[in-house]
């Protein structure tokens, strides 16, 4: 399946990709209908391509995603993050999904990593380390500055389990709310959550999701060994200090 950024933030488009991976032309031709489509629509454009690999192996993807396939091969799922979006929204992607360039793929399958990435801690860090673009001044999530520099907590087992529990609950609530309304989108849900922060309404359909995120943030704070609550400035200050501490010691940030 081919996945673009809008498939995460809105509704899946249901598009599929023809991926012959590293097959020879003879091997690819065994898939009659897909090869016929590529031969008709892709080959004419590729024959004049300036890059030799794309010209010679015209039936293959320009970029095969080999590294991602290799890293995610043991997993049944991995994490995707929209590269440009109004809200920072990590999403579970099923194995076999091939994201386009507007989706950042994180080759991890554990609820703890997902929970940390969905928390206010990673959100504050990404806002400070990323860039902004577009009419809505949306966050542009760049792995080198937003993910690779982020100092993950190193919790004891009980704190890890608490983060995992609330991470799973957040995902369950999202799926429930999206299932209730065929027109609902993740962006719409989190627009409502943001509005709920301003005007508290316990009866609003997304109130449970907002509460679940509050519990998740509390659990992630405990995983860092920090009391909650903290202001966003305090969160950023502590994360910067932790980043510098680990960088100076030459230890991994994760």
CSV table of C-alpha atoms in Angstrom, one decimal:
chain,number,residue,atom,x,y,z
A,1,UNK,CA,0.0,0.0,0.0
A,2,UNK,CA,1.2,3.5,-0.8
A,3,UNK,CA,0.7,6.0,2.0
A,4,UNK,CA,1.0,9.8,1.8
A,5,UNK,CA,0.8,12.5,4.4
A,6,UNK,CA,-2.9,13.2,3.8
A,7,UNK,CA,-3.7,9.5,4.4
A,8,UNK,CA,-2.6,9.9,8.0
A,9,UNK,CA,-4.1,13.3,8.8
A,10,UNK,CA,-7.4,12.8,6.8
A,11,UNK,CA,-8.8,9.5,5.6
A,12,UNK,CA,-6.9,6.7,3.8
A,13,UNK,CA,-7.2,7.1,0.0
A,14,UNK,CA,-6.9,3.4,-0.6
A,15,UNK,CA,-4.2,3.8,-3.2
A,16,UNK,CA,-1.8,0.9,-3.9
A,17,UNK,CA,1.7,1.0,-5.3
A,18,UNK,CA,3.3,-1.3,-7.9
A,19,UNK,CA,6.6,-2.3,-6.3
A,20,UNK,CA,8.7,-4.8,-8.2
A,21,UNK,CA,11.5,-4.2,-5.6
A,22,UNK,CA,14.8,-5.5,-7.1
A,23,UNK,CA,13.2,-7.9,-9.6
A,24,UNK,CA,14.7,-8.4,-13.1
A,25,UNK,CA,12.5,-7.4,-16.0
A,26,UNK,CA,11.7,-11.1,-16.7
A,27,UNK,CA,10.7,-11.6,-13.1
A,28,UNK,CA,8.5,-8.5,-13.0
A,29,UNK,CA,6.8,-9.5,-16.3
A,30,UNK,CA,5.3,-12.5,-14.5
A,31,UNK,CA,2.9,-10.1,-12.8
A,32,UNK,CA,0.9,-9.5,-16.0
A,33,UNK,CA,-1.6,-6.7,-15.1
A,34,UNK,CA,0.8,-4.6,-12.9
A,35,UNK,CA,3.6,-4.9,-15.5
A,36,UNK,CA,1.3,-3.9,-18.3
A,37,UNK,CA,0.3,-0.8,-16.4
A,38,UNK,CA,3.9,0.2,-15.7
A,39,UNK,CA,5.0,-0.6,-19.3
A,40,UNK,CA,2.2,1.7,-20.6
A,41,UNK,CA,2.5,4.6,-18.3
A,42,UNK,CA,6.0,4.6,-16.7
A,43,UNK,CA,8.3,3.3,-19.3
A,44,UNK,CA,7.8,6.2,-21.8
A,45,UNK,CA,8.7,8.8,-19.1
A,46,UNK,CA,11.7,6.8,-17.8
A,47,UNK,CA,13.4,6.2,-21.2
A,48,UNK,CA,14.6,9.8,-21.2
A,49,UNK,CA,15.4,10.0,-17.5
A,50,UNK,CA,18.8,11.5,-16.7
A,51,UNK,CA,19.5,9.0,-13.9
A,52,UNK,CA,20.9,5.8,-15.4
A,53,UNK,CA,19.4,3.6,-12.8
A,54,UNK,CA,15.9,4.9,-13.4
A,55,UNK,CA,16.3,4.7,-17.2
A,56,UNK,CA,17.8,1.2,-17.3
A,57,UNK,CA,15.5,-0.3,-14.6
A,58,UNK,CA,12.4,1.6,-15.6
A,59,UNK,CA,10.0,-0.9,-14.1
A,60,UNK,CA,11.3,-0.4,-10.6
A,61,UNK,CA,10.6,2.4,-8.1
A,62,UNK,CA,13.0,5.3,-8.3
A,63,UNK,CA,13.7,4.7,-4.6
A,64,UNK,CA,13.0,1.2,-3.5
A,65,UNK,CA,12.8,1.9,0.3
A,66,UNK,CA,15.1,-1.0,0.8
A,67,UNK,CA,16.5,0.3,4.1
A,68,UNK,CA,13.0,0.8,5.5
A,69,UNK,CA,11.9,-2.6,4.4
A,70,UNK,CA,14.9,-4.2,6.0
A,71,UNK,CA,14.5,-2.3,9.3
A,72,UNK,CA,10.7,-3.1,9.6
A,73,UNK,CA,10.9,-6.7,8.3
A,74,UNK,CA,10.6,-8.2,11.8
A,75,UNK,CA,7.6,-6.0,12.8
A,76,UNK,CA,3.9,-6.3,12.2
A,77,UNK,CA,3.7,-2.5,12.4
A,78,UNK,CA,5.8,0.6,12.6
A,79,UNK,CA,5.3,4.4,13.3
A,80,UNK,CA,4.6,7.0,10.8
A,81,UNK,CA,4.7,10.8,11.4
A,82,UNK,CA,3.4,13.4,8.8
A,83,UNK,CA,6.3,15.5,7.7
A,84,UNK,CA,4.1,18.6,7.4
A,85,UNK,CA,0.9,18.8,9.5
A,86,UNK,CA,-1.0,21.1,11.8
A,87,UNK,CA,-0.6,18.6,14.7
A,88,UNK,CA,2.2,16.2,15.5
A,89,UNK,CA,0.4,12.9,15.0
A,90,UNK,CA,2.3,9.6,15.2
A,91,UNK,CA,0.2,6.8,13.7
A,92,UNK,CA,0.6,3.1,13.5
A,93,UNK,CA,1.3,1.7,10.0
A,94,UNK,CA,0.8,-1.9,9.1
A,95,UNK,CA,3.8,-3.9,7.9
A,96,UNK,CA,4.1,-3.8,4.1
A,97,UNK,CA,3.1,-0.1,3.9
A,98,UNK,CA,5.4,2.0,1.8
A,99,UNK,CA,5.2,5.7,2.9
A,100,UNK,CA,6.0,8.4,0.4
A,101,UNK,CA,8.5,11.1,1.1
A,102,UNK,CA,6.0,13.2,3.1
A,103,UNK,CA,5.7,10.6,5.8
A,104,UNK,CA,8.6,10.0,8.3
A,105,UNK,CA,8.9,6.3,9.1
A,106,UNK,CA,10.1,5.3,12.6
A,107,UNK,CA,11.2,1.7,12.6
A,108,UNK,CA,9.9,0.8,16.1
A,109,UNK,CA,6.9,-1.3,17.0
A,110,UNK,CA,6.6,-0.7,20.8
A,111,UNK,CA,3.9,1.2,22.6
A,112,UNK,CA,6.4,3.0,24.8
A,113,UNK,CA,8.1,4.7,21.8
A,114,UNK,CA,4.7,5.6,20.4
A,115,UNK,CA,3.5,7.0,23.7
A,116,UNK,CA,6.6,9.2,24.1
A,117,UNK,CA,6.3,10.5,20.5
A,118,UNK,CA,2.6,11.3,21.1
A,119,UNK,CA,3.2,13.2,24.3
A,120,UNK,CA,3.6,16.9,24.9
A,121,UNK,CA,7.3,16.3,25.5
A,122,UNK,CA,8.1,15.3,22.0
A,123,UNK,CA,5.6,17.8,20.7
A,124,UNK,CA,7.3,20.7,22.5
A,125,UNK,CA,10.8,19.5,21.3
A,126,UNK,CA,9.6,19.1,17.7
A,127,UNK,CA,8.1,22.6,17.7
A,128,UNK,CA,11.4,24.0,18.9
A,129,UNK,CA,13.7,22.0,16.6
A,130,UNK,CA,11.5,21.8,13.4
A,131,UNK,CA,10.6,24.5,10.9
A,132,UNK,CA,7.3,25.8,9.7
A,133,UNK,CA,5.8,26.2,6.3
A,134,UNK,CA,2.5,26.7,4.3
A,135,UNK,CA,-0.4,29.0,4.7
A,136,UNK,CA,-1.3,27.6,8.1
A,137,UNK,CA,2.4,27.8,9.2
A,138,UNK,CA,2.3,24.0,9.9
A,139,UNK,CA,5.1,22.2,11.6
A,140,UNK,CA,7.7,20.6,9.3
A,141,UNK,CA,8.9,17.5,11.1
A,142,UNK,CA,12.5,16.8,10.1
A,143,UNK,CA,14.0,13.5,11.5
A,144,UNK,CA,17.5,14.9,11.8
A,145,UNK,CA,16.5,17.7,14.1
A,146,UNK,CA,13.2,16.6,15.7
A,147,UNK,CA,13.7,12.8,16.2
A,148,UNK,CA,17.5,12.1,16.2
A,149,UNK,CA,18.2,14.9,18.8
A,150,UNK,CA,15.3,14.0,21.1
A,151,UNK,CA,16.3,12.6,24.5
A,152,UNK,CA,14.0,9.7,25.3
A,153,UNK,CA,13.3,8.8,28.9
A,154,UNK,CA,14.9,5.8,30.4
A,155,UNK,CA,12.3,4.6,32.8
A,156,UNK,CA,12.0,1.8,35.3
A,157,UNK,CA,9.6,-1.0,34.3
A,158,UNK,CA,6.6,0.3,36.1
A,159,UNK,CA,6.8,3.7,34.5
A,160,UNK,CA,7.4,2.1,31.1
A,161,UNK,CA,4.2,0.0,31.5
A,162,UNK,CA,2.2,3.1,32.5
A,163,UNK,CA,3.3,4.9,29.3
A,164,UNK,CA,2.4,1.9,27.2
A,165,UNK,CA,-1.0,1.6,28.8
A,166,UNK,CA,-2.0,5.2,28.0
A,167,UNK,CA,-0.5,5.0,24.5
A,168,UNK,CA,-2.7,2.1,23.7
A,169,UNK,CA,-5.7,3.9,25.1
A,170,UNK,CA,-5.1,7.0,23.0
A,171,UNK,CA,-5.0,4.8,19.9
A,172,UNK,CA,-8.2,3.0,20.9
A,173,UNK,CA,-10.0,6.3,21.5
A,174,UNK,CA,-8.8,7.7,18.1
A,175,UNK,CA,-10.1,4.6,16.3
A,176,UNK,CA,-13.4,4.7,18.2
A,177,UNK,CA,-14.0,8.4,17.4
A,178,UNK,CA,-13.0,7.9,13.7
A,179,UNK,CA,-15.3,4.9,13.5
A,180,UNK,CA,-18.2,6.9,14.9
A,181,UNK,CA,-18.1,9.4,12.0
A,182,UNK,CA,-17.1,8.5,8.5
A,183,UNK,CA,-16.2,12.1,7.8
A,184,UNK,CA,-14.0,12.5,10.9
A,185,UNK,CA,-10.2,12.9,10.5
A,186,UNK,CA,-7.3,12.9,12.9
A,187,UNK,CA,-6.7,16.6,12.2
A,188,UNK,CA,-10.3,17.3,13.0
A,189,UNK,CA,-10.1,15.3,16.2
A,190,UNK,CA,-7.1,17.2,17.4
A,191,UNK,CA,-8.5,20.6,16.3
A,192,UNK,CA,-11.4,19.7,18.7
A,193,UNK,CA,-9.0,18.7,21.4
A,194,UNK,CA,-7.1,22.0,21.1
A,195,UNK,CA,-10.4,23.9,21.3
A,196,UNK,CA,-11.4,21.9,24.3
A,197,UNK,CA,-8.2,23.1,26.1
A,198,UNK,CA,-9.5,26.6,25.7
A,199,UNK,CA,-13.2,26.0,26.5
A,200,UNK,CA,-13.5,23.1,28.9
A,201,UNK,CA,-16.5,20.9,28.0
A,202,UNK,CA,-16.6,17.5,29.6
A,203,UNK,CA,-19.5,16.4,27.4
A,204,UNK,CA,-17.7,17.0,24.1
A,205,UNK,CA,-17.0,13.7,22.2
A,206,UNK,CA,-13.2,14.3,22.3
A,207,UNK,CA,-13.1,15.0,26.0
A,208,UNK,CA,-12.0,11.4,26.7
A,209,UNK,CA,-9.2,11.7,24.2
A,210,UNK,CA,-8.0,15.0,25.8
A,211,UNK,CA,-8.1,13.3,29.2
A,212,UNK,CA,-6.2,10.3,27.9
A,213,UNK,CA,-3.5,12.6,26.6
A,214,UNK,CA,-3.3,14.2,30.0
A,215,UNK,CA,-2.7,10.8,31.6
A,216,UNK,CA,-0.1,10.0,28.9
A,217,UNK,CA,1.8,13.2,29.6
A,218,UNK,CA,1.8,12.5,33.3
A,219,UNK,CA,3.1,9.0,32.7
A,220,UNK,CA,5.9,10.2,30.4
A,221,UNK,CA,6.8,12.9,32.9
A,222,UNK,CA,7.1,10.1,35.6
A,223,UNK,CA,9.3,8.1,33.1
A,224,UNK,CA,11.7,11.1,33.0
A,225,UNK,CA,11.5,11.2,36.8
A,226,UNK,CA,9.9,14.7,36.7
A,227,UNK,CA,6.9,15.9,38.6
A,228,UNK,CA,3.9,17.0,36.5
A,229,UNK,CA,2.7,19.5,35.6
A,230,UNK,CA,5.3,21.7,33.8
A,231,UNK,CA,4.9,24.6,31.5
A,232,UNK,CA,6.1,24.1,27.9
A,233,UNK,CA,9.1,26.4,28.6
A,234,UNK,CA,10.0,24.2,31.6
A,235,UNK,CA,9.6,21.0,29.5
A,236,UNK,CA,11.9,22.4,26.7
A,237,UNK,CA,14.5,23.6,29.3
A,238,UNK,CA,14.7,20.2,30.9
A,239,UNK,CA,14.9,18.4,27.5
A,240,UNK,CA,17.7,20.7,26.4
A,241,UNK,CA,19.6,20.0,29.6
A,242,UNK,CA,19.1,16.3,29.2
A,243,UNK,CA,20.2,16.4,25.5
A,244,UNK,CA,23.4,18.3,26.5
A,245,UNK,CA,24.1,16.0,29.4
A,246,UNK,CA,23.9,12.9,27.2
A,247,UNK,CA,25.8,14.5,24.3
A,248,UNK,CA,28.6,15.5,26.7
A,249,UNK,CA,28.8,12.0,28.1
A,250,UNK,CA,28.8,10.5,24.6
A,251,UNK,CA,25.7,8.3,25.4
A,252,UNK,CA,22.8,7.6,23.1
A,253,UNK,CA,19.8,10.0,23.3
A,254,UNK,CA,17.3,7.1,23.0
